[in-house]
Amino acid sequence: SLALYFATLNASDKTYDSVRNSLGVIYPDLQLFLHWQIKEWVGKIANIALITYDMCPNTCLAFTGPFSDLEKCPYPNCGASRWDPVCLKKGKLVVAQTFTTITLGLQLQALYSNPESASNMKYCWDKTKEI
């Protein structure tokens, strides 16, 4: 599962699942995680916290903070609905678009836990002191 996850890292979730399903046909005894399972597992072992936010389908803004309760984009030239129009017609509130971010604090902790990356992060400071 891990090798497949990294091999399809820049592809869609559907690509991972399609390859996983194809391998399952060829090798019926092969046990592979679903995409969401391997993604969650990798996050846990790497101590990474992913946060997913709703966003305007036209990428104008994220529906967070003062915009968290809005139903549509507040920008005058946009006004796009927060909700997927196809699902909305069926009476379901499904977000039209999301984005995922990794918390900065955990990224920095991970970098400082490795001596080489910690040294690399001090590079600019060290060079500035030399001047």
PDB file of C-alpha atoms in Angstrom:
ATOM      1  CA  SER A   1       0.000   0.000   0.000  1.00  0.00           C
ATOM      2  CA  LEU A   2       2.772   2.436   0.905  1.00  0.00           C
ATOM      3  CA  ALA A   3       4.680   1.939  -2.370  1.00  0.00           C
ATOM      4  CA  LEU A   4       1.455   2.369  -4.346  1.00  0.00           C
ATOM      5  CA  TYR A   5       0.582   5.499  -2.354  1.00  0.00           C
ATOM      6  CA  PHE A   6       3.941   7.146  -3.094  1.00  0.00           C
ATOM      7  CA  ALA A   7       3.858   6.012  -6.741  1.00  0.00           C
ATOM      8  CA  THR A   8       0.502   7.759  -7.205  1.00  0.00           C
ATOM      9  CA  LEU A   9       1.174  10.714  -4.902  1.00  0.00           C
ATOM     10  CA  ASN A  10       0.751  13.309  -7.671  1.00  0.00           C
ATOM     11  CA  ALA A  11      -2.276  11.536  -9.140  1.00  0.00           C
ATOM     12  CA  SER A  12      -5.898  11.638  -8.029  1.00  0.00           C
ATOM     13  CA  ASP A  13      -7.427   9.517  -5.290  1.00  0.00           C
ATOM     14  CA  LYS A  14      -9.360   7.712  -8.024  1.00  0.00           C
ATOM     15  CA  THR A  15      -6.094   6.752  -9.743  1.00  0.00           C
ATOM     16  CA  TYR A  16      -4.822   5.129  -6.544  1.00  0.00           C
ATOM     17  CA  ASP A  17      -8.097   3.243  -6.100  1.00  0.00           C
ATOM     18  CA  SER A  18      -8.163   2.140  -9.769  1.00  0.00           C
ATOM     19  CA  VAL A  19      -4.627   0.747  -9.571  1.00  0.00           C
ATOM     20  CA  ARG A  20      -5.448  -0.865  -6.220  1.00  0.00           C
ATOM     21  CA  ASN A  21      -8.546  -2.534  -7.696  1.00  0.00           C
ATOM     22  CA  SER A  22      -6.606  -3.734 -10.755  1.00  0.00           C
ATOM     23  CA  LEU A  23      -3.926  -5.269  -8.538  1.00  0.00           C
ATOM     24  CA  GLY A  24      -6.689  -6.962  -6.547  1.00  0.00           C
ATOM     25  CA  VAL A  25      -7.936  -8.668  -9.717  1.00  0.00           C
ATOM     26  CA  ILE A  26      -4.448  -9.900 -10.631  1.00  0.00           C
ATOM     27  CA  TYR A  27      -3.462 -10.822  -7.062  1.00  0.00           C
ATOM     28  CA  PRO A  28      -6.675 -11.741  -5.187  1.00  0.00           C
ATOM     29  CA  ASP A  29      -4.821 -12.418  -1.907  1.00  0.00           C
ATOM     30  CA  LEU A  30      -3.143  -8.998  -1.936  1.00  0.00           C
ATOM     31  CA  GLN A  31      -4.422  -6.785   0.877  1.00  0.00           C
ATOM     32  CA  LEU A  32      -4.087  -3.065   0.125  1.00  0.00           C
ATOM     33  CA  PHE A  33      -5.470  -0.128   2.084  1.00  0.00           C
ATOM     34  CA  LEU A  34      -8.088   2.132   0.543  1.00  0.00           C
ATOM     35  CA  HIS A  35      -6.738   5.587  -0.365  1.00  0.00           C
ATOM     36  CA  TRP A  36      -8.224   7.328   2.664  1.00  0.00           C
ATOM     37  CA  GLN A  37      -6.830   4.598   4.953  1.00  0.00           C
ATOM     38  CA  ILE A  38      -3.238   4.798   3.676  1.00  0.00           C
ATOM     39  CA  LYS A  39      -3.370   8.611   3.663  1.00  0.00           C
ATOM     40  CA  GLU A  40      -4.500   8.590   7.301  1.00  0.00           C
ATOM     41  CA  TRP A  41      -1.843   6.023   8.245  1.00  0.00           C
ATOM     42  CA  VAL A  42       0.960   7.994   6.549  1.00  0.00           C
ATOM     43  CA  GLY A  43      -0.209  11.123   8.365  1.00  0.00           C
ATOM     44  CA  LYS A  44      -0.039   9.341  11.708  1.00  0.00           C
ATOM     45  CA  ILE A  45       3.434   7.863  11.239  1.00  0.00           C
ATOM     46  CA  ALA A  46       4.796  11.150   9.878  1.00  0.00           C
ATOM     47  CA  ASN A  47       3.074  13.136  12.657  1.00  0.00           C
ATOM     48  CA  ILE A  48       1.309  15.304  10.097  1.00  0.00           C
ATOM     49  CA  ALA A  49      -2.096  16.831  10.719  1.00  0.00           C
ATOM     50  CA  LEU A  50      -4.112  17.589   7.601  1.00  0.00           C
ATOM     51  CA  ILE A  51      -6.846  20.207   7.798  1.00  0.00           C
ATOM     52  CA  THR A  52      -9.458  20.427   5.048  1.00  0.00           C
ATOM     53  CA  TYR A  53     -11.402  23.628   4.422  1.00  0.00           C
ATOM     54  CA  ASP A  54     -14.309  24.485   2.140  1.00  0.00           C
ATOM     55  CA  MET A  55     -13.393  26.987  -0.557  1.00  0.00           C
ATOM     56  CA  CYS A  56     -14.996  28.958  -3.362  1.00  0.00           C
ATOM     57  CA  PRO A  57     -15.123  26.818  -6.537  1.00  0.00           C
ATOM     58  CA  ASN A  58     -13.384  29.718  -8.316  1.00  0.00           C
ATOM     59  CA  THR A  59     -10.633  29.749  -5.657  1.00  0.00           C
ATOM     60  CA  CYS A  60     -11.475  33.284  -4.492  1.00  0.00           C
ATOM     61  CA  LEU A  61     -11.347  32.450  -0.777  1.00  0.00           C
ATOM     62  CA  ALA A  62     -11.661  29.804   1.886  1.00  0.00           C
ATOM     63  CA  PHE A  63     -14.857  29.616   3.896  1.00  0.00           C
ATOM     64  CA  THR A  64     -13.040  30.033   7.223  1.00  0.00           C
ATOM     65  CA  GLY A  65     -12.987  32.645   9.963  1.00  0.00           C
ATOM     66  CA  PRO A  66     -15.447  35.455   9.176  1.00  0.00           C
ATOM     67  CA  PHE A  67     -16.504  33.622   5.986  1.00  0.00           C
ATOM     68  CA  SER A  68     -17.204  30.247   7.637  1.00  0.00           C
ATOM     69  CA  ASP A  69     -21.001  30.641   7.699  1.00  0.00           C
ATOM     70  CA  LEU A  70     -21.418  32.021   4.170  1.00  0.00           C
ATOM     71  CA  GLU A  71     -23.381  30.068   1.560  1.00  0.00           C
ATOM     72  CA  LYS A  72     -21.766  31.784  -1.426  1.00  0.00           C
ATOM     73  CA  CYS A  73     -18.604  33.702  -2.315  1.00  0.00           C
ATOM     74  CA  PRO A  74     -18.834  37.349  -1.134  1.00  0.00           C
ATOM     75  CA  TYR A  75     -16.756  38.766  -4.002  1.00  0.00           C
ATOM     76  CA  PRO A  76     -18.939  40.905  -6.318  1.00  0.00           C
ATOM     77  CA  ASN A  77     -17.521  39.442  -9.532  1.00  0.00           C
ATOM     78  CA  CYS A  78     -18.000  35.865  -8.311  1.00  0.00           C
ATOM     79  CA  GLY A  79     -20.892  34.994  -6.005  1.00  0.00           C
ATOM     80  CA  ALA A  80     -20.422  31.252  -6.628  1.00  0.00           C
ATOM     81  CA  SER A  81     -22.294  28.879  -4.364  1.00  0.00           C
ATOM     82  CA  ARG A  82     -20.354  27.010  -1.721  1.00  0.00           C
ATOM     83  CA  TRP A  83     -22.345  23.881  -2.581  1.00  0.00           C
ATOM     84  CA  ASP A  84     -22.083  21.504  -5.526  1.00  0.00           C
ATOM     85  CA  PRO A  85     -25.008  22.460  -7.821  1.00  0.00           C
ATOM     86  CA  VAL A  86     -25.677  18.867  -8.951  1.00  0.00           C
ATOM     87  CA  CYS A  87     -25.921  17.581  -5.379  1.00  0.00           C
ATOM     88  CA  LEU A  88     -27.878  20.661  -4.306  1.00  0.00           C
ATOM     89  CA  LYS A  89     -30.600  19.831  -6.853  1.00  0.00           C
ATOM     90  CA  LYS A  90     -30.912  16.425  -5.165  1.00  0.00           C
ATOM     91  CA  GLY A  91     -31.326  18.142  -1.797  1.00  0.00           C
ATOM     92  CA  LYS A  92     -27.841  17.295  -0.529  1.00  0.00           C
ATOM     93  CA  LEU A  93     -25.351  19.846   0.796  1.00  0.00           C
ATOM     94  CA  VAL A  94     -22.023  18.727  -0.629  1.00  0.00           C
ATOM     95  CA  VAL A  95     -19.147  21.198  -0.783  1.00  0.00           C
ATOM     96  CA  ALA A  96     -18.206  22.196  -4.336  1.00  0.00           C
ATOM     97  CA  GLN A  97     -14.472  22.449  -3.617  1.00  0.00           C
ATOM     98  CA  THR A  98     -12.064  21.963  -0.733  1.00  0.00           C
ATOM     99  CA  PHE A  99      -8.380  22.433  -0.098  1.00  0.00           C
ATOM    100  CA  THR A 100      -6.123  20.709   2.367  1.00  0.00           C
ATOM    101  CA  THR A 101      -3.298  22.245   4.356  1.00  0.00           C
ATOM    102  CA  ILE A 102      -0.694  20.845   6.721  1.00  0.00           C
ATOM    103  CA  THR A 103      -0.249  22.609  10.048  1.00  0.00           C
ATOM    104  CA  LEU A 104       2.974  24.634  10.079  1.00  0.00           C
ATOM    105  CA  GLY A 105       3.899  23.798  13.679  1.00  0.00           C
ATOM    106  CA  LEU A 106       4.094  20.065  13.034  1.00  0.00           C
ATOM    107  CA  GLN A 107       6.082  20.637   9.834  1.00  0.00           C
ATOM    108  CA  LEU A 108       8.649  22.710  11.729  1.00  0.00           C
ATOM    109  CA  GLN A 109       8.845  20.170  14.562  1.00  0.00           C
ATOM    110  CA  ALA A 110       9.500  17.424  12.027  1.00  0.00           C
ATOM    111  CA  LEU A 111      12.222  19.474  10.312  1.00  0.00           C
ATOM    112  CA  TYR A 112      13.942  20.398  13.588  1.00  0.00           C
ATOM    113  CA  SER A 113      13.908  16.759  14.738  1.00  0.00           C
ATOM    114  CA  ASN A 114      16.428  15.888  12.016  1.00  0.00           C
ATOM    115  CA  PRO A 115      19.944  17.356  12.507  1.00  0.00           C
ATOM    116  CA  GLU A 116      20.561  17.842   8.779  1.00  0.00           C
ATOM    117  CA  SER A 117      17.275  19.614   8.059  1.00  0.00           C
ATOM    118  CA  ALA A 118      17.639  21.686  11.256  1.00  0.00           C
ATOM    119  CA  SER A 119      21.048  22.828  10.031  1.00  0.00           C
ATOM    120  CA  ASN A 120      19.620  23.623   6.582  1.00  0.00           C
ATOM    121  CA  MET A 121      16.918  25.757   8.174  1.00  0.00           C
ATOM    122  CA  LYS A 122      19.614  27.840   9.918  1.00  0.00           C
ATOM    123  CA  TYR A 123      21.458  28.482   6.638  1.00  0.00           C
ATOM    124  CA  CYS A 124      19.989  31.941   5.987  1.00  0.00           C
ATOM    125  CA  TRP A 125      20.596  33.034   9.601  1.00  0.00           C
ATOM    126  CA  ASP A 126      24.201  31.804   9.522  1.00  0.00           C
ATOM    127  CA  LYS A 127      24.956  33.508   6.180  1.00  0.00           C
ATOM    128  CA  THR A 128      23.387  36.774   7.366  1.00  0.00           C
ATOM    129  CA  LYS A 129      25.601  36.755  10.480  1.00  0.00           C
ATOM    130  CA  GLU A 130      28.699  36.339   8.257  1.00  0.00           C
ATOM    131  CA  ILE A 131      27.923  39.601   6.453  1.00  0.00           C
TER     132      ILE A 131
END
